[in-house]
PDB file of C-alpha atoms in Angstrom:
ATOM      1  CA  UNK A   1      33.885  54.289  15.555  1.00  0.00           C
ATOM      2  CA  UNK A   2      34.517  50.570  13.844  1.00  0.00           C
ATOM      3  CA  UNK A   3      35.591  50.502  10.269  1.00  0.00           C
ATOM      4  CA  UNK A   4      33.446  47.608   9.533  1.00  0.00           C
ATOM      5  CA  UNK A   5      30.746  48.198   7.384  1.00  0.00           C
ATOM      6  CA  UNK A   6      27.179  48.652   9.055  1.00  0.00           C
ATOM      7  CA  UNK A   7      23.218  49.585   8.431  1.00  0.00           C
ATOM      8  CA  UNK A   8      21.790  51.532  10.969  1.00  0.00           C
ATOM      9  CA  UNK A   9      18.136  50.862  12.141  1.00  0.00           C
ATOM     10  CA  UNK A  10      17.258  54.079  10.219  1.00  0.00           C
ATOM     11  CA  UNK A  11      18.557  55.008   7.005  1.00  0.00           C
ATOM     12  CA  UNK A  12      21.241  57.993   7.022  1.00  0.00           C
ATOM     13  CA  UNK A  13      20.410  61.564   5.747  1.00  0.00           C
ATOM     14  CA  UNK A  14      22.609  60.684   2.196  1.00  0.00           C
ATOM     15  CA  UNK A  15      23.850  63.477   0.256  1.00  0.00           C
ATOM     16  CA  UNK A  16      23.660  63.499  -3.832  1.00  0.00           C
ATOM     17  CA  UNK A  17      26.024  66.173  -5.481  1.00  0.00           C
ATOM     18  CA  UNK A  18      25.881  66.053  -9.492  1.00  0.00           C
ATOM     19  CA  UNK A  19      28.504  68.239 -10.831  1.00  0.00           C
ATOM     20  CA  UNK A  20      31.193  67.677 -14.141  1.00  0.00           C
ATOM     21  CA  UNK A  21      34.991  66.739 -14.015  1.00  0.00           C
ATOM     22  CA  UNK A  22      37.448  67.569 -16.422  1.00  0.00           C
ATOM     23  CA  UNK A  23      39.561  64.963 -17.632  1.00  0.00           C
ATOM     24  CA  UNK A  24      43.448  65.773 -18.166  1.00  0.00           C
ATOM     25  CA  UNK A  25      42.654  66.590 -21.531  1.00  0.00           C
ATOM     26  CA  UNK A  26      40.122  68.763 -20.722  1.00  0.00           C
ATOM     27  CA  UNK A  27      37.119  66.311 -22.014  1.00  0.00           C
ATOM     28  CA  UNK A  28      33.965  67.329 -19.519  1.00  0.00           C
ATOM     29  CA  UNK A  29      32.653  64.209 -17.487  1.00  0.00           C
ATOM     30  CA  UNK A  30      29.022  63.754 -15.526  1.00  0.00           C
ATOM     31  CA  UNK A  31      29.753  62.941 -12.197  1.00  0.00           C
ATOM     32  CA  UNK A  32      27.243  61.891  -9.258  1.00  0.00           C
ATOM     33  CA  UNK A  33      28.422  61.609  -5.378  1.00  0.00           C
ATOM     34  CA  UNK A  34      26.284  59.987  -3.012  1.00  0.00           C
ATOM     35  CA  UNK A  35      27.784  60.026   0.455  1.00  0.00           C
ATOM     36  CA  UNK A  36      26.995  59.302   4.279  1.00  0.00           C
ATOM     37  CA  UNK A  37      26.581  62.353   6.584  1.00  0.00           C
ATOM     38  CA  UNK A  38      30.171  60.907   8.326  1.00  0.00           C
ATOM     39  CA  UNK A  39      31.718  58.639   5.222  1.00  0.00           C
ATOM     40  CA  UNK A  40      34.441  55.972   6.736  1.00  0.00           C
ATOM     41  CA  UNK A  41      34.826  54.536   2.921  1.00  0.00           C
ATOM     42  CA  UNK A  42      35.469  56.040  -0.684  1.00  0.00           C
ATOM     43  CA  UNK A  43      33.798  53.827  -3.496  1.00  0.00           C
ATOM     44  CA  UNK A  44      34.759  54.448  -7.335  1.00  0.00           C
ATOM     45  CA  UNK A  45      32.122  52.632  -9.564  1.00  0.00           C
ATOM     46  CA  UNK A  46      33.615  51.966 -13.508  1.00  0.00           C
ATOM     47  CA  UNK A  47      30.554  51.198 -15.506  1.00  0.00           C
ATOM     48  CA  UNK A  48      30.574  48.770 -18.143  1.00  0.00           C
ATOM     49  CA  UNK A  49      30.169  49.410 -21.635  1.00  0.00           C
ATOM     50  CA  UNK A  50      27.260  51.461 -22.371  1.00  0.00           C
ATOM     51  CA  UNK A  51      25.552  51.633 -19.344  1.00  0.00           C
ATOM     52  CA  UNK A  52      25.121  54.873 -18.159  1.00  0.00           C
ATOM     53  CA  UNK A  53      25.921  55.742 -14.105  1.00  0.00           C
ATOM     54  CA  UNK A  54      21.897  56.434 -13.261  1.00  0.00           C
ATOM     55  CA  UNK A  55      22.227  51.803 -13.417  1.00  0.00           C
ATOM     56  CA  UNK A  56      24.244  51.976 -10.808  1.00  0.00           C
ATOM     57  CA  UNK A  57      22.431  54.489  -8.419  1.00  0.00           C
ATOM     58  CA  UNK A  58      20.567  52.056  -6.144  1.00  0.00           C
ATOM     59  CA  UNK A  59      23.821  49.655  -5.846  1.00  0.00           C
ATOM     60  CA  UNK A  60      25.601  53.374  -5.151  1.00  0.00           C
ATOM     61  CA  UNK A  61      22.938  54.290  -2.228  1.00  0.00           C
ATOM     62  CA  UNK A  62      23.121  51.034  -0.395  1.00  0.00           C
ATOM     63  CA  UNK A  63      26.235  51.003  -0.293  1.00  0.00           C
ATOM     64  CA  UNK A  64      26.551  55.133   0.847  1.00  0.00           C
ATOM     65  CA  UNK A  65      24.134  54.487   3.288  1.00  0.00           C
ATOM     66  CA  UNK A  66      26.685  51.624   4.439  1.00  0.00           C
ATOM     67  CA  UNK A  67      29.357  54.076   5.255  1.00  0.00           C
ATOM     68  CA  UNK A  68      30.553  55.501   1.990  1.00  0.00           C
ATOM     69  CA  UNK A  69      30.953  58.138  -0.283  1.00  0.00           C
ATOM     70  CA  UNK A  70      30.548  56.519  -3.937  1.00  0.00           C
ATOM     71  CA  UNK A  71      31.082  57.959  -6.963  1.00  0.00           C
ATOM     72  CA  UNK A  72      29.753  56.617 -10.390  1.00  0.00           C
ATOM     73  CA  UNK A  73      30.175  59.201 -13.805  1.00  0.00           C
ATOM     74  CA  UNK A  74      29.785  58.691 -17.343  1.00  0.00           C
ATOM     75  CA  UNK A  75      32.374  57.887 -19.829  1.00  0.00           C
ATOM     76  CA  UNK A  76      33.126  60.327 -22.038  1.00  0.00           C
ATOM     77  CA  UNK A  77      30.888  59.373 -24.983  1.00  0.00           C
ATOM     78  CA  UNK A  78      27.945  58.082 -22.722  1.00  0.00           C
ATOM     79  CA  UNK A  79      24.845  59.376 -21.157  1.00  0.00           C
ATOM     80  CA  UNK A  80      25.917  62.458 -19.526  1.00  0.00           C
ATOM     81  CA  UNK A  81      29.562  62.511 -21.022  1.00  0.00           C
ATOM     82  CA  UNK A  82      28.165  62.159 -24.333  1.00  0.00           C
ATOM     83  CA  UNK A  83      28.941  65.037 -26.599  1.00  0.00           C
ATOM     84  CA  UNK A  84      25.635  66.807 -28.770  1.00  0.00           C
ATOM     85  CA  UNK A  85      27.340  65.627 -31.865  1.00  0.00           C
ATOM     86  CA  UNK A  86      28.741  62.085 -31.544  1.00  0.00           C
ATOM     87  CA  UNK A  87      29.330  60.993 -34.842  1.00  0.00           C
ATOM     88  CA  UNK A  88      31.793  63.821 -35.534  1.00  0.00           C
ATOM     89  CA  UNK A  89      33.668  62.486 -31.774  1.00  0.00           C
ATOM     90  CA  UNK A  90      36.941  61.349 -32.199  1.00  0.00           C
ATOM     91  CA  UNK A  91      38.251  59.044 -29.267  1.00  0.00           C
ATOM     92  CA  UNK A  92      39.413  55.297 -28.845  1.00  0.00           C
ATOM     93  CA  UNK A  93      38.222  52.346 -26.243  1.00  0.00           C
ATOM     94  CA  UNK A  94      41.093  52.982 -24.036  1.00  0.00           C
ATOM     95  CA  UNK A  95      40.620  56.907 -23.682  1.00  0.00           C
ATOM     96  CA  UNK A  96      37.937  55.713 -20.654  1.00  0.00           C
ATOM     97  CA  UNK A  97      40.882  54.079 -18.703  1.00  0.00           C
ATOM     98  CA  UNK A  98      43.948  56.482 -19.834  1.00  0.00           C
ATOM     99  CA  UNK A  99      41.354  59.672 -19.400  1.00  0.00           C
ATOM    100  CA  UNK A 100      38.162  59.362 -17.513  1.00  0.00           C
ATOM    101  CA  UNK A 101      38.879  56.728 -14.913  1.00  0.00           C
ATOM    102  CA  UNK A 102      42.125  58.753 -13.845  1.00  0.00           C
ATOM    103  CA  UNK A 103      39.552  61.990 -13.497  1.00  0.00           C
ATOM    104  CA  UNK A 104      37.361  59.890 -11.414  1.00  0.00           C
ATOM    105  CA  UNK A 105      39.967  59.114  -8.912  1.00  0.00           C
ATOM    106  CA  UNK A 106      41.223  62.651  -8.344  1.00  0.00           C
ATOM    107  CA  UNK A 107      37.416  63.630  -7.754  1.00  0.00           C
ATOM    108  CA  UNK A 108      36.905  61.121  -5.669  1.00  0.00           C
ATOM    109  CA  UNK A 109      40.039  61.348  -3.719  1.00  0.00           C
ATOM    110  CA  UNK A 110      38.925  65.428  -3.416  1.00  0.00           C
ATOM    111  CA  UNK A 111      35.686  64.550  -1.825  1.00  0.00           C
ATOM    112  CA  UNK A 112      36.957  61.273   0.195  1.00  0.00           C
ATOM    113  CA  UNK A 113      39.530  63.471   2.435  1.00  0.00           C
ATOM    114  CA  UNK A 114      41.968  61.388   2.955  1.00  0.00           C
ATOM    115  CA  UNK A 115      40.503  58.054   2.898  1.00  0.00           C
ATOM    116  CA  UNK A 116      41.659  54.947   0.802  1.00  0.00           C
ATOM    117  CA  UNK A 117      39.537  54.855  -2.953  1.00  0.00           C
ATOM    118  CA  UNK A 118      38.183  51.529  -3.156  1.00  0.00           C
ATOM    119  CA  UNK A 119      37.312  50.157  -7.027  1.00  0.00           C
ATOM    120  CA  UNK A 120      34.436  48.568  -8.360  1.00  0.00           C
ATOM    121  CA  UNK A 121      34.305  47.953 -11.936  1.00  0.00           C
ATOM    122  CA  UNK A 122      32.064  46.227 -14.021  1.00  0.00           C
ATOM    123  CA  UNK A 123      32.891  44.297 -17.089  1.00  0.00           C
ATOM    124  CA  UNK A 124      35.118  46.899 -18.777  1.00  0.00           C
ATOM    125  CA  UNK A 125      35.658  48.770 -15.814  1.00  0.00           C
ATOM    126  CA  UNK A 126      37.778  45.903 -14.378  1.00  0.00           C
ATOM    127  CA  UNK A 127      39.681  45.938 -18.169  1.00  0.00           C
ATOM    128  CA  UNK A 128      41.175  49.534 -17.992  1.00  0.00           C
ATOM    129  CA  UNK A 129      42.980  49.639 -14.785  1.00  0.00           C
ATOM    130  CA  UNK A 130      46.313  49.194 -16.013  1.00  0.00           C
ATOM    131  CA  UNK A 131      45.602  52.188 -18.680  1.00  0.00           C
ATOM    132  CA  UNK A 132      45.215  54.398 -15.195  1.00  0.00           C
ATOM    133  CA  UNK A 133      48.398  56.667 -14.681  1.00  0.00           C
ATOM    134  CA  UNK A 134      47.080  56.488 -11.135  1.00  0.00           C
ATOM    135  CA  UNK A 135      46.084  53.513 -10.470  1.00  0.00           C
ATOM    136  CA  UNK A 136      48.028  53.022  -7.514  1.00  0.00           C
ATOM    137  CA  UNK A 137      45.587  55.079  -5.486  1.00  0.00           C
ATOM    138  CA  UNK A 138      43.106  52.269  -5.282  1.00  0.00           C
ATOM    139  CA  UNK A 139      43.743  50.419  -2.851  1.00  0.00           C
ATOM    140  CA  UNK A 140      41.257  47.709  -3.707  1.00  0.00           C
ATOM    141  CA  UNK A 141      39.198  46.226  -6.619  1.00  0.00           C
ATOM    142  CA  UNK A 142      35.666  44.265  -6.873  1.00  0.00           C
ATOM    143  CA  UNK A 143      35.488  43.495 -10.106  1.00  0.00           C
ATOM    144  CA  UNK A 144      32.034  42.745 -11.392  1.00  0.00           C
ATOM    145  CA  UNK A 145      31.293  39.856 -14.522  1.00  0.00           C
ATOM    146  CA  UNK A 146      34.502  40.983 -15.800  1.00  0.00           C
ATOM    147  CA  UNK A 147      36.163  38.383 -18.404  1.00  0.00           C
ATOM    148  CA  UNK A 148      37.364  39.107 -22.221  1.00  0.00           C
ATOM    149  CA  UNK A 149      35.519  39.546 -24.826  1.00  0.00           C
ATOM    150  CA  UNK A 150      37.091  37.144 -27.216  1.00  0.00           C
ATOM    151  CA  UNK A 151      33.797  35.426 -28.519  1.00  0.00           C
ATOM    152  CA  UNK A 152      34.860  32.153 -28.873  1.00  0.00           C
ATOM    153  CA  UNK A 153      35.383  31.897 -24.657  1.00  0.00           C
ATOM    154  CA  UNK A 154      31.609  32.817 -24.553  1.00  0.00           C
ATOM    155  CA  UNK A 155      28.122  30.257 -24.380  1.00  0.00           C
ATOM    156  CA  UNK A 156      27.627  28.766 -27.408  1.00  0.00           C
ATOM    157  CA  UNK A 157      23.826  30.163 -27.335  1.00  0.00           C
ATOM    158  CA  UNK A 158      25.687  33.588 -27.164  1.00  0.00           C
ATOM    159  CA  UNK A 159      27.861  33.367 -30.117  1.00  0.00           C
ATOM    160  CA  UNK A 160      25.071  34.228 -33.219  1.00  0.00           C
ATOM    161  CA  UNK A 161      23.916  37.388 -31.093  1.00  0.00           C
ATOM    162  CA  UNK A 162      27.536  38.968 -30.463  1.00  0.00           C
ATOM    163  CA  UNK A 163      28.307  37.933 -34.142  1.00  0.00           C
ATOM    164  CA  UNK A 164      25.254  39.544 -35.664  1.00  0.00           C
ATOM    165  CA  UNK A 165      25.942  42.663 -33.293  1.00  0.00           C
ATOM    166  CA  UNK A 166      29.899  42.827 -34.750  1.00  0.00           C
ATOM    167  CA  UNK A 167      29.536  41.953 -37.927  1.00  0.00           C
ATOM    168  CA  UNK A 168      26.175  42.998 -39.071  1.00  0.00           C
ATOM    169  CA  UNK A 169      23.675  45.777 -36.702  1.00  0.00           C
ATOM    170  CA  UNK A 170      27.430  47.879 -35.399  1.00  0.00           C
ATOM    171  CA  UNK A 171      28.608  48.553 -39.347  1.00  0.00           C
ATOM    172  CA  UNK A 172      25.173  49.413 -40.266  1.00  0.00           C
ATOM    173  CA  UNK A 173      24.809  51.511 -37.721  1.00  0.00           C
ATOM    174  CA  UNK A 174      27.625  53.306 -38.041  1.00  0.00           C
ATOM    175  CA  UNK A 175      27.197  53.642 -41.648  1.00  0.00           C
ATOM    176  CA  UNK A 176      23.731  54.985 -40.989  1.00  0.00           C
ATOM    177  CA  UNK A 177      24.255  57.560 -38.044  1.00  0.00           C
ATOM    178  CA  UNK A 178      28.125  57.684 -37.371  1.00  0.00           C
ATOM    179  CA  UNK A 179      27.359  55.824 -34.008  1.00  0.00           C
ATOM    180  CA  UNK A 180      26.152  53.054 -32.547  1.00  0.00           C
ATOM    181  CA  UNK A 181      22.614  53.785 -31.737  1.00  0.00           C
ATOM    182  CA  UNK A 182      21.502  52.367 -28.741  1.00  0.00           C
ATOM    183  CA  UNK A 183      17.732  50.006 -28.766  1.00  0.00           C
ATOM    184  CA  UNK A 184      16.378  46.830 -30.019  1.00  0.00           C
ATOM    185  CA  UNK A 185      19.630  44.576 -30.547  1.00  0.00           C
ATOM    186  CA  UNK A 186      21.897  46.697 -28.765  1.00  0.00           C
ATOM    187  CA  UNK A 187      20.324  47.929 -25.365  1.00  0.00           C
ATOM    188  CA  UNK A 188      22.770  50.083 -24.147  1.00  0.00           C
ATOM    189  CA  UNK A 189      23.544  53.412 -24.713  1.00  0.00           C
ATOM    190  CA  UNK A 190      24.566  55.502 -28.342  1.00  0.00           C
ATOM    191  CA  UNK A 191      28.502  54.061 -28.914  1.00  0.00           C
ATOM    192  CA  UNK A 192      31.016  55.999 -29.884  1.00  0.00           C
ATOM    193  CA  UNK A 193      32.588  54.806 -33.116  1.00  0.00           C
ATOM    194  CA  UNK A 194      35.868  54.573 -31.470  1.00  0.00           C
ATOM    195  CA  UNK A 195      34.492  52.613 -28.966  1.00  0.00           C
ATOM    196  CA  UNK A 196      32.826  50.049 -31.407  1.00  0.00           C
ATOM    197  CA  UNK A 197      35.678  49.751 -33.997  1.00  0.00           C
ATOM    198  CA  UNK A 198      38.402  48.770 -30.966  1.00  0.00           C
ATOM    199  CA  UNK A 199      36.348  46.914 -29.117  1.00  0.00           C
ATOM    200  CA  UNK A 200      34.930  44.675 -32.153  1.00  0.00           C
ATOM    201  CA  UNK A 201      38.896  43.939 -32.947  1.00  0.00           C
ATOM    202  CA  UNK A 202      39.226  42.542 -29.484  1.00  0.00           C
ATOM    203  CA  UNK A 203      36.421  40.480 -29.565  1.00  0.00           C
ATOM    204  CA  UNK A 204      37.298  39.276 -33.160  1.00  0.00           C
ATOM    205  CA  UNK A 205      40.650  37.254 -31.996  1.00  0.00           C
ATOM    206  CA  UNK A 206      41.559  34.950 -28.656  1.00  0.00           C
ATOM    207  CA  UNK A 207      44.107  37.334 -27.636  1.00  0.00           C
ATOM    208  CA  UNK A 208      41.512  39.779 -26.872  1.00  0.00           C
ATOM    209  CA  UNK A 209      43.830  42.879 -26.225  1.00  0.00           C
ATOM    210  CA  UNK A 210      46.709  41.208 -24.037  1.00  0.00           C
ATOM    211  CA  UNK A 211      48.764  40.845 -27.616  1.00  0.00           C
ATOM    212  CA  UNK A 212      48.222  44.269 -27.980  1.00  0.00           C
ATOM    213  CA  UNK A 213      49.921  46.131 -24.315  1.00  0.00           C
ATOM    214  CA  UNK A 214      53.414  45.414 -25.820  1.00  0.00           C
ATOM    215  CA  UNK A 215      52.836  47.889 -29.118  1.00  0.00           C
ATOM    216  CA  UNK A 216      49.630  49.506 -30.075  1.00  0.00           C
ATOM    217  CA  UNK A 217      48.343  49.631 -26.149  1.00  0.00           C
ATOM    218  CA  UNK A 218      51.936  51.422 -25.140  1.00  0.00           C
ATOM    219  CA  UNK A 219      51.891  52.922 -22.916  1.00  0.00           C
ATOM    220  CA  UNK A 220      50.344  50.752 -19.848  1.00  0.00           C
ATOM    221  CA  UNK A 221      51.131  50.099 -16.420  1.00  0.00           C
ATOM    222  CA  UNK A 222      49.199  46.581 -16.125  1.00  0.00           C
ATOM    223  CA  UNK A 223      52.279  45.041 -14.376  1.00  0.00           C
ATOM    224  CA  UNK A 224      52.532  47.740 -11.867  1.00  0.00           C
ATOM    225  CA  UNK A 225      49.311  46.951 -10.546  1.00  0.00           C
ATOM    226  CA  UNK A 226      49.225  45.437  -7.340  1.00  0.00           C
ATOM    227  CA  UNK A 227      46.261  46.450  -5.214  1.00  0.00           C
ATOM    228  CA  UNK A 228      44.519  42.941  -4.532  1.00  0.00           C
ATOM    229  CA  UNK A 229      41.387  42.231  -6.913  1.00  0.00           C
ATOM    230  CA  UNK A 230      38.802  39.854  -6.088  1.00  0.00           C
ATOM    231  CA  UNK A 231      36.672  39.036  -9.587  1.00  0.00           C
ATOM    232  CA  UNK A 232      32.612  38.259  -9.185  1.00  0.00           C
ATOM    233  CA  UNK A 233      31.627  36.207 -11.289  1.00  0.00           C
ATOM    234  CA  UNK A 234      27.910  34.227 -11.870  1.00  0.00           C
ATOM    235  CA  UNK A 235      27.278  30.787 -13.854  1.00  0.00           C
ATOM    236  CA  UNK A 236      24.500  32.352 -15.969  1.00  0.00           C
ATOM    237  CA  UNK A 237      27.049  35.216 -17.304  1.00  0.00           C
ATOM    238  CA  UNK A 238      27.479  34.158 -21.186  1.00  0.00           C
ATOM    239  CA  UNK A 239      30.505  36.461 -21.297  1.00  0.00           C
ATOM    240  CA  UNK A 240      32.173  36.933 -17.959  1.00  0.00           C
ATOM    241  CA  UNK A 241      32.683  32.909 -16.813  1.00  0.00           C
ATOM    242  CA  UNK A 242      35.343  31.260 -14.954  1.00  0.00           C
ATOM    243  CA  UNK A 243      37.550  30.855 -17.973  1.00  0.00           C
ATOM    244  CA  UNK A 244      37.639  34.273 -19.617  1.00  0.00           C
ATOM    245  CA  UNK A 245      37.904  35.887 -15.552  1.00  0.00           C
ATOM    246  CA  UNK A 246      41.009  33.890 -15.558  1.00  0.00           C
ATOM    247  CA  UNK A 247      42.345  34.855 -18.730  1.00  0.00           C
ATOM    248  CA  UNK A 248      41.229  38.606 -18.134  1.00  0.00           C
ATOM    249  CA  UNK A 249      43.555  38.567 -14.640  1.00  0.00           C
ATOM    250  CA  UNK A 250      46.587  37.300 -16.406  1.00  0.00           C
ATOM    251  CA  UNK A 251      46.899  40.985 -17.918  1.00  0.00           C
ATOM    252  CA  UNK A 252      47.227  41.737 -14.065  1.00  0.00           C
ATOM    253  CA  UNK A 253      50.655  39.863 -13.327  1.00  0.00           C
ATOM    254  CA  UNK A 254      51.670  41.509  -9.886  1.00  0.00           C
ATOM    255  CA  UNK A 255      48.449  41.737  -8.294  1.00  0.00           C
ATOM    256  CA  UNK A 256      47.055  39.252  -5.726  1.00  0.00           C
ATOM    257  CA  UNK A 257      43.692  38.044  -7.277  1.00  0.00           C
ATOM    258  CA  UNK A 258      40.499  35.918  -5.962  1.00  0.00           C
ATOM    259  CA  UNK A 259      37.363  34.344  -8.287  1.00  0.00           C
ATOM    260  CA  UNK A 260      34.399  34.030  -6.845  1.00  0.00           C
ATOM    261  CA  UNK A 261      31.982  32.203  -8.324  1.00  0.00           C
ATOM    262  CA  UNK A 262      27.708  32.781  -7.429  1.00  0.00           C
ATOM    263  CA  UNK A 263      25.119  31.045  -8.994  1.00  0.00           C
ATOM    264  CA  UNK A 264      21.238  33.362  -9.284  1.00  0.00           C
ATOM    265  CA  UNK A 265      20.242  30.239  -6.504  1.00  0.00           C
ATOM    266  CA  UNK A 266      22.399  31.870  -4.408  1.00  0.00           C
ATOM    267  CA  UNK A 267      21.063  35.085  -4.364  1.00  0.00           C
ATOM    268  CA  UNK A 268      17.256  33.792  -4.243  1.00  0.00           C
ATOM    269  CA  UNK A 269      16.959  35.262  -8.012  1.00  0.00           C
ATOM    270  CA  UNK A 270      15.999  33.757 -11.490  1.00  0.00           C
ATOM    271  CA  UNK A 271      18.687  35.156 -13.035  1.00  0.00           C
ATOM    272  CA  UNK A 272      21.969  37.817 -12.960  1.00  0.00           C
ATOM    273  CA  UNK A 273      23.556  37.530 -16.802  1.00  0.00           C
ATOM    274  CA  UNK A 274      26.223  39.830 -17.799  1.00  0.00           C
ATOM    275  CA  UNK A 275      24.606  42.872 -15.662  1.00  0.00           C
ATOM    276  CA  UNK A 276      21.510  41.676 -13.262  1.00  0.00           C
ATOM    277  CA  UNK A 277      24.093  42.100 -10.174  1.00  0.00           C
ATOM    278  CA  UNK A 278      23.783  45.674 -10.007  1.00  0.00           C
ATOM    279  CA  UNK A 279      19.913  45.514 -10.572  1.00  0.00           C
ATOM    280  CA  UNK A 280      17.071  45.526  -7.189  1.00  0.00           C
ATOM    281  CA  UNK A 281      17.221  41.647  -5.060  1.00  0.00           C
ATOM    282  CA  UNK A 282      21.196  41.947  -5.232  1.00  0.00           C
ATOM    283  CA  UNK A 283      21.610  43.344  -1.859  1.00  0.00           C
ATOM    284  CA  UNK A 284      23.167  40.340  -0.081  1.00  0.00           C
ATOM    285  CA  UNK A 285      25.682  39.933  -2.558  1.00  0.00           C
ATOM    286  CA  UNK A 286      26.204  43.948  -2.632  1.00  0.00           C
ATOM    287  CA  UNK A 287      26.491  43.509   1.303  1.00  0.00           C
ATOM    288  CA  UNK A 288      29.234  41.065   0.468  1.00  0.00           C
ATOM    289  CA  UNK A 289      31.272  42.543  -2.201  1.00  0.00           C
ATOM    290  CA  UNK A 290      31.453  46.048  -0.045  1.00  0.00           C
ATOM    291  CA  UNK A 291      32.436  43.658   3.189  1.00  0.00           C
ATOM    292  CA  UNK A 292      35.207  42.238   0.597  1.00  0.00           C
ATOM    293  CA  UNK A 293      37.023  45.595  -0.221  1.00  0.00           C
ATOM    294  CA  UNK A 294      36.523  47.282   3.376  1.00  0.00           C
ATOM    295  CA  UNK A 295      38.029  44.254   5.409  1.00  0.00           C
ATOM    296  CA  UNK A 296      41.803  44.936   5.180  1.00  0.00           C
ATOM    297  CA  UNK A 297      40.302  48.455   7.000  1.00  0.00           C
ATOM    298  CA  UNK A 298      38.334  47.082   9.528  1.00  0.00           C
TER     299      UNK A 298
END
């Protein structure tokens, strides 16, 4: 049996297993597999911020019924992970990639049976590897419209929303319900305040948090990182461009790294943004990005 990826005439018989994985600390996560009958692959998907795993389930399917077993969870704070009383939750940005992403890997690596954990992670899923105790056991990354969040590196036509959201709708939110409520400016899911407060200081200065990994961000293992990342990234993005890719990978020293830059023209769509790559008309480029991380197999 080949190790390159294929689609049989027929789709496979998948199999979807829902079931919740502690984190080191003991924090609960949601967790969804969705696995081939005979899985050749092992696919970890790292959401980005506020998007709950359910956006990633047809992007997980095609590429289980590819040869994989692929599983997406929630961050602790989101969707499924999210705790009945949020405002009273007491966590910080990083937690996801010092925590959850860590639990992710052994669950994976439980169900993959030996077989090497590929990464995809989109936006801040690509920015929390090196917070990963074990991230040596991925072997390779795909990261999706992952750049930093420093505003000033973004489309001008961007800047008054992302302002407006850090300086004006997040406080009053937070003042108003303890969390960032999710709808109308901000469509993602309820934010943690943890979340919000760390990630607005990012976005806030040009360092975004590389000034931060020698002090406040100890400890981190971004230096020891050296499975090879290739980083997706699309010309109608606002926030993920060519520029802040580049400056996101610096925080990655030691690993071997790729851009690749798509336009929507490429794909036959409108449009992809910050997050249209994991939505329905994407599957060429999903055929491509799982034909990127299972090569060195095949």
């Amino acid at each position: 049996m080949t190790d390159s990826p294929s689609s049989p005439a027929t789709g496979p018989e998948l199999t979807t297993r829902d079931f919740v994985h502690a984190a080191a600390d003991g924090y609960p996560l949601s967790m969804r597999l969705i696995a081939h009958p005979e899985p050749r692959h092992a696919v970890l998907v790292s959401s980005g911020t506020g998007f709950p795993k359910r956006f990633y389930e047809r992007f997980a399917r095609h590429l289980a019924a590819r040869g994989a077993a692929v599983l997406t969870y929630d961050f602790r704070g989101i969707a499924g992970s999210r705790p009945d009383d949020l405002a009273a939750m007491v966590m910080d940005y990083p937690d996801w990639g010092r925590w959850d992403m860590p639990a992710a890997v052994e669950a994976l690596a439980e169900a993959a049976q030996g077989r090497p954990i590929l990464h995809v992670g989109h936006s801040v899923g690509g920015h929390f590897v090196g917070f990963m105790p074990n991230h040596d056991r991925i072997a390779r990354h795909a990261f999706v419209s992952v750049g930093v969040g420093y505003w000033g590196l973004h489309h001008r036509s961007y800047n008054p929303l992302e302002l407006f959201f850090w300086h004006g709708f997040g406080p009053v939110s937070l003042r108003r319900h303890g969390y960032v409520k999710g709808g109308g400016l901000w469509a993602g899911t309820d934010l943690p305040r943890g979340v919000f407060e760390t990630w607005k200081r990012w976005c806030l200065k040009p360092e975004y948090f590389e000034d931060e990994l020698g002090d406040r961000l100890r400890p981190n293992a971004f230096a020891e990182v050296t499975a090879p990342i290739t980083s997706w990234i699309f010309t109608d993005d606002p926030i993920a461009t060519p520029v802040t890719a580049e400056r996101l990978l610096r925080v990655y020293p030691n690993a071997p790294k790729t851009i690749e830059v798509r336009t929507p023209a490429d794909q036959g769509v409108r449009r992809i943004g910050h997050e249209g790559a994991f939505r329905a008309g994407m599957e060429p480029l999903w055929d491509e990005i799982f034909a990127d991380l299972v090569a060195p197999a095949a």
